[in-house]
Amino acid sequence: MRMFLDSAHVNEIREALDMWDIDGLTTNPRHVAAAGRPINDILDEIGEIFSGTEKPVSVEVDPHLTDWTAIVEEGVRLAEISENFVIKVGAGEAGYRAVQELSEHGIRTNVTLVFSTPQAWHAARCGATYVSPFLGWKEAHGDDVSTFIGEISLLYENFGYPTQIIAAAIRNSRQIADAALAGAHCVTAGVAVYRESFANPYTDMGHRVFGDAWNSITQDESSD
Ligand code: E4P
């Protein structure tokens, strides 16, 4: 399962590439707003950071666009900024039609804001490269997400759809493991969630136990 960072903070992105060799990036308007810089500057810089790599970078079209031709126009403009850019389009009738058009023009797409298996099916039918089911948002509103990724994965497998599943809006390490076991091709999460996924309280305990043992060994040596 590929590891994507969900962020628009360029320092964070550079660090995640350096430390974790992340496989790609996803952004959304909220991340761009949180980065506190003009969107065009951020997109240019992110394009440069990933230039020369095969790593995909999902960038979202203006969510206000309701006409599919306007979504296509914006998608084409964004795709011209960087070869790495994958056009992120919100689920919905106009979005799916735009994804179909973009796919026919060889532009990679990521259908975002997906909350049901039929929405994921539409994304695949339209030729989306990626689909982003939002686990955290669904769970926060009381929905059971335990079968969500598995259902999409089975549907795609049954009909041979090549669309890749990005498990999105991930809030903890458990969701990362569940997504992987259910067949997600990729996961996207923020830095804090990944940090948590590297750690475990038993590992911390083990470091203390072995650290104490190490101290006793070195003390024995120094008293010889
Ligand atoms: C995925 O591509 C989205 O950017 C993301 O996971 C949205 O959720 P969040 O910002 O609430 O984590």
Short mmCIF file of C-alpha atoms and ligand atoms in Angstrom, two decimals:
data_model
loop_
_atom_site.label_atom_id
_atom_site.label_comp_id
_atom_site.label_asym_id
_atom_site.label_seq_id
_atom_site.Cartn_x
_atom_site.Cartn_y
_atom_site.Cartn_z
CA MET A 1 0.00 0.00 0.00
CA ARG A 2 1.45 3.33 -1.06
CA MET A 3 1.91 6.07 1.51
CA PHE A 4 0.73 9.55 0.50
CA LEU A 5 1.03 12.64 2.65
CA ASP A 6 -2.11 14.77 2.99
CA SER A 7 -0.78 18.32 3.26
CA ALA A 8 0.01 21.59 1.48
CA HIS A 9 2.79 22.68 3.86
CA VAL A 10 5.94 22.63 1.76
CA ASN A 11 8.30 22.19 4.72
CA GLU A 12 6.29 19.23 5.94
CA ILE A 13 6.25 17.77 2.43
CA ARG A 14 10.03 18.10 2.02
CA GLU A 15 10.60 16.50 5.42
CA ALA A 16 8.20 13.61 4.68
CA LEU A 17 9.98 12.96 1.39
CA ASP A 18 13.36 13.00 3.09
CA MET A 19 12.51 10.94 6.18
CA TRP A 20 9.79 8.60 4.91
CA ASP A 21 10.25 8.61 1.13
CA ILE A 22 6.49 9.13 0.74
CA ASP A 23 5.02 7.77 -2.49
CA GLY A 24 2.94 10.83 -3.33
CA LEU A 25 0.90 13.74 -2.04
CA THR A 26 -2.73 14.72 -1.73
CA THR A 27 -3.90 18.25 -1.05
CA ASN A 28 -7.29 19.84 -0.60
CA PRO A 29 -8.52 23.45 -0.28
CA ARG A 30 -8.48 23.22 3.52
CA HIS A 31 -4.81 22.20 3.54
CA VAL A 32 -3.96 25.01 1.13
CA ALA A 33 -5.82 27.53 3.33
CA ALA A 34 -3.96 26.23 6.41
CA ALA A 35 -0.62 26.71 4.64
CA GLY A 36 -1.44 30.43 4.55
CA ARG A 37 0.12 31.27 1.18
CA PRO A 38 -1.30 32.07 -2.26
CA ILE A 39 -2.48 28.86 -3.91
CA ASN A 40 -0.55 29.44 -7.13
CA ASP A 41 2.74 29.83 -5.22
CA ILE A 42 2.06 26.64 -3.30
CA LEU A 43 1.17 24.65 -6.42
CA ASP A 44 4.26 25.89 -8.28
CA GLU A 45 6.52 24.97 -5.37
CA ILE A 46 4.93 21.55 -4.90
CA GLY A 47 5.29 20.94 -8.64
CA GLU A 48 9.01 21.73 -8.37
CA ILE A 49 9.47 19.52 -5.31
CA PHE A 50 8.07 16.46 -7.13
CA SER A 51 9.49 17.25 -10.54
CA GLY A 52 11.60 14.40 -11.95
CA THR A 53 9.82 11.80 -9.81
CA GLU A 54 6.98 9.46 -10.73
CA LYS A 55 5.11 10.41 -7.55
CA PRO A 56 1.51 11.58 -8.01
CA VAL A 57 0.28 14.83 -6.47
CA SER A 58 -3.48 15.32 -6.20
CA VAL A 59 -4.61 18.94 -6.53
CA GLU A 60 -8.24 19.92 -6.26
CA VAL A 61 -10.31 22.00 -8.67
CA ASP A 62 -12.38 24.91 -7.35
CA PRO A 63 -15.19 23.18 -5.41
CA HIS A 64 -17.64 25.93 -6.46
CA LEU A 65 -17.60 24.80 -10.09
CA THR A 66 -20.88 23.11 -10.99
CA ASP A 67 -20.58 23.01 -14.75
CA TRP A 68 -18.62 20.00 -15.96
CA THR A 69 -16.97 21.87 -18.81
CA ALA A 70 -15.66 24.46 -16.33
CA ILE A 71 -14.25 21.65 -14.17
CA VAL A 72 -12.51 20.21 -17.23
CA GLU A 73 -11.08 23.62 -18.11
CA GLU A 74 -9.70 24.09 -14.61
CA GLY A 75 -8.37 20.51 -14.58
CA VAL A 76 -6.52 21.03 -17.86
CA ARG A 77 -5.01 24.27 -16.52
CA LEU A 78 -3.81 22.55 -13.32
CA ALA A 79 -2.44 19.54 -15.22
CA GLU A 80 -0.28 21.92 -17.28
CA ILE A 81 1.51 23.14 -14.12
CA SER A 82 3.17 19.80 -13.43
CA GLU A 83 3.33 16.32 -14.95
CA ASN A 84 2.89 14.95 -11.45
CA PHE A 85 -0.47 16.59 -10.91
CA VAL A 86 -3.55 14.39 -10.66
CA ILE A 87 -6.80 16.34 -10.87
CA LYS A 88 -8.96 15.96 -7.80
CA VAL A 89 -12.66 16.37 -8.54
CA GLY A 90 -15.54 16.18 -6.07
CA ALA A 91 -18.07 13.34 -6.51
CA GLY A 92 -21.32 14.40 -8.17
CA GLU A 93 -22.87 14.26 -11.62
CA ALA A 94 -20.87 17.18 -13.03
CA GLY A 95 -17.70 15.87 -11.41
CA TYR A 96 -18.10 12.40 -12.90
CA ARG A 97 -18.76 13.81 -16.36
CA ALA A 98 -15.65 15.98 -16.04
CA VAL A 99 -13.59 13.00 -14.91
CA GLN A 100 -14.75 11.05 -17.96
CA GLU A 101 -13.63 13.90 -20.23
CA LEU A 102 -10.30 14.41 -18.45
CA SER A 103 -9.60 10.66 -18.58
CA GLU A 104 -10.30 10.63 -22.32
CA HIS A 105 -7.67 13.37 -22.67
CA GLY A 106 -5.14 11.26 -20.73
CA ILE A 107 -5.27 13.45 -17.61
CA ARG A 108 -5.15 11.49 -14.36
CA THR A 109 -7.96 12.10 -11.89
CA ASN A 110 -8.86 11.46 -8.25
CA VAL A 111 -12.56 11.46 -7.33
CA THR A 112 -12.76 12.92 -3.84
CA LEU A 113 -15.49 13.27 -1.20
CA VAL A 114 -16.61 9.69 -1.72
CA PHE A 115 -18.84 8.33 1.03
CA SER A 116 -20.62 5.35 -0.57
CA THR A 117 -19.80 2.30 -2.64
CA PRO A 118 -22.05 3.41 -5.56
CA GLN A 119 -20.11 6.70 -5.69
CA ALA A 120 -16.90 4.69 -5.97
CA TRP A 121 -18.49 2.60 -8.75
CA HIS A 122 -19.34 5.76 -10.72
CA ALA A 123 -15.75 6.95 -10.31
CA ALA A 124 -14.44 3.70 -11.78
CA ARG A 125 -16.94 3.75 -14.67
CA CYS A 126 -15.78 7.27 -15.57
CA GLY A 127 -12.19 6.11 -15.77
CA ALA A 128 -10.91 7.79 -12.60
CA THR A 129 -7.30 6.93 -11.82
CA TYR A 130 -7.95 7.15 -8.07
CA VAL A 131 -10.94 7.26 -5.77
CA SER A 132 -10.78 8.74 -2.27
CA PRO A 133 -13.24 7.26 0.25
CA PHE A 134 -13.23 9.48 3.37
CA LEU A 135 -13.10 7.18 6.38
CA GLY A 136 -12.61 9.73 9.15
CA TRP A 137 -15.47 12.02 8.14
CA LYS A 138 -17.86 9.09 7.80
CA GLU A 139 -16.88 7.65 11.16
CA ALA A 140 -17.12 11.07 12.85
CA HIS A 141 -20.78 11.19 11.79
CA GLY A 142 -21.54 7.80 13.29
CA ASP A 143 -21.33 5.63 10.17
CA ASP A 144 -19.79 2.17 10.39
CA VAL A 145 -16.76 2.16 8.09
CA SER A 146 -15.61 -1.39 8.77
CA THR A 147 -16.77 -2.74 5.38
CA PHE A 148 -16.41 0.43 3.27
CA ILE A 149 -12.97 -0.09 1.70
CA GLY A 150 -13.48 -3.84 1.42
CA GLU A 151 -16.71 -3.35 -0.57
CA ILE A 152 -15.09 -0.95 -3.03
CA SER A 153 -12.09 -3.24 -3.36
CA LEU A 154 -14.31 -6.26 -4.12
CA LEU A 155 -16.43 -4.29 -6.59
CA TYR A 156 -13.31 -3.16 -8.49
CA GLU A 157 -11.88 -6.67 -8.45
CA ASN A 158 -15.16 -8.27 -9.64
CA PHE A 159 -15.36 -6.04 -12.70
CA GLY A 160 -11.66 -5.47 -13.36
CA TYR A 161 -11.75 -1.70 -12.81
CA PRO A 162 -8.18 -0.35 -12.64
CA THR A 163 -9.13 2.62 -10.41
CA GLN A 164 -6.93 2.71 -7.31
CA ILE A 165 -8.37 3.26 -3.85
CA ILE A 166 -6.82 5.95 -1.66
CA ALA A 167 -8.05 5.51 1.92
CA ALA A 168 -8.52 9.16 2.96
CA ALA A 169 -9.31 11.29 6.00
CA ILE A 170 -7.38 8.86 8.17
CA ARG A 171 -7.35 9.66 11.87
CA ASN A 172 -5.27 6.89 13.47
CA SER A 173 -2.95 3.94 12.86
CA ARG A 174 -5.75 1.41 13.26
CA GLN A 175 -7.47 2.89 10.21
CA ILE A 176 -4.23 2.57 8.23
CA ALA A 177 -4.02 -1.15 9.05
CA ASP A 178 -7.73 -1.71 8.35
CA ALA A 179 -7.45 0.04 4.98
CA ALA A 180 -4.44 -2.07 3.98
CA LEU A 181 -6.13 -5.31 5.00
CA ALA A 182 -9.30 -4.35 3.13
CA GLY A 183 -7.38 -3.83 -0.11
CA ALA A 184 -6.70 -0.07 -0.37
CA HIS A 185 -3.90 0.61 -2.86
CA CYS A 186 -2.83 3.82 -1.10
CA VAL A 187 -3.42 5.65 2.14
CA THR A 188 -3.24 9.38 2.70
CA ALA A 189 -2.81 10.95 6.12
CA GLY A 190 -1.24 13.88 7.90
CA VAL A 191 2.15 13.95 9.60
CA ALA A 192 0.73 13.45 13.11
CA VAL A 193 -1.09 10.23 12.15
CA TYR A 194 2.02 8.81 10.46
CA ARG A 195 4.16 9.72 13.48
CA GLU A 196 1.75 7.73 15.63
CA SER A 197 1.95 4.81 13.20
CA PHE A 198 5.72 4.50 13.67
CA ALA A 199 5.37 4.23 17.45
CA ASN A 200 3.88 1.89 20.03
CA PRO A 201 3.87 2.12 23.86
CA TYR A 202 5.40 -1.37 24.08
CA THR A 203 8.23 -0.24 21.83
CA ASP A 204 8.81 2.72 24.19
CA MET A 205 8.79 0.32 27.14
CA GLY A 206 11.25 -1.96 25.32
CA HIS A 207 13.59 0.96 24.65
CA ARG A 208 13.54 1.78 28.39
CA VAL A 209 14.13 -1.87 29.42
CA PHE A 210 16.97 -2.35 26.95
CA GLY A 211 18.35 1.11 27.75
CA ASP A 212 18.52 0.21 31.46
CA ALA A 213 20.21 -3.11 30.62
CA TRP A 214 22.67 -1.25 28.41
CA ASN A 215 23.49 1.11 31.28
CA SER A 216 24.14 -1.83 33.62
CA ILE A 217 26.49 -3.44 31.04
CA THR A 218 28.48 -0.25 30.55
CA GLN A 219 28.57 0.40 34.32
CA ASP A 220 29.96 -3.15 34.87
CA GLU A 221 32.62 -2.49 32.24
CA SER A 222 33.64 0.86 33.81
CA SER A 223 33.92 -0.74 37.30
CA ASP A 224 36.37 -3.44 36.00
C1 E4P B 1 -7.94 13.31 0.90
O1 E4P B 1 -7.45 13.33 -0.20
C2 E4P B 1 -8.33 14.50 1.62
O2 E4P B 1 -7.47 15.56 1.34
C3 E4P B 1 -8.35 14.35 3.09
O3 E4P B 1 -8.05 13.08 3.55
C4 E4P B 1 -9.53 15.04 3.66
O4 E4P B 1 -9.70 14.86 4.98
P1 E4P B 1 -9.10 15.67 6.18
O5 E4P B 1 -8.45 16.92 5.68
O6 E4P B 1 -10.28 15.96 7.05
O7 E4P B 1 -8.13 14.73 6.80
#
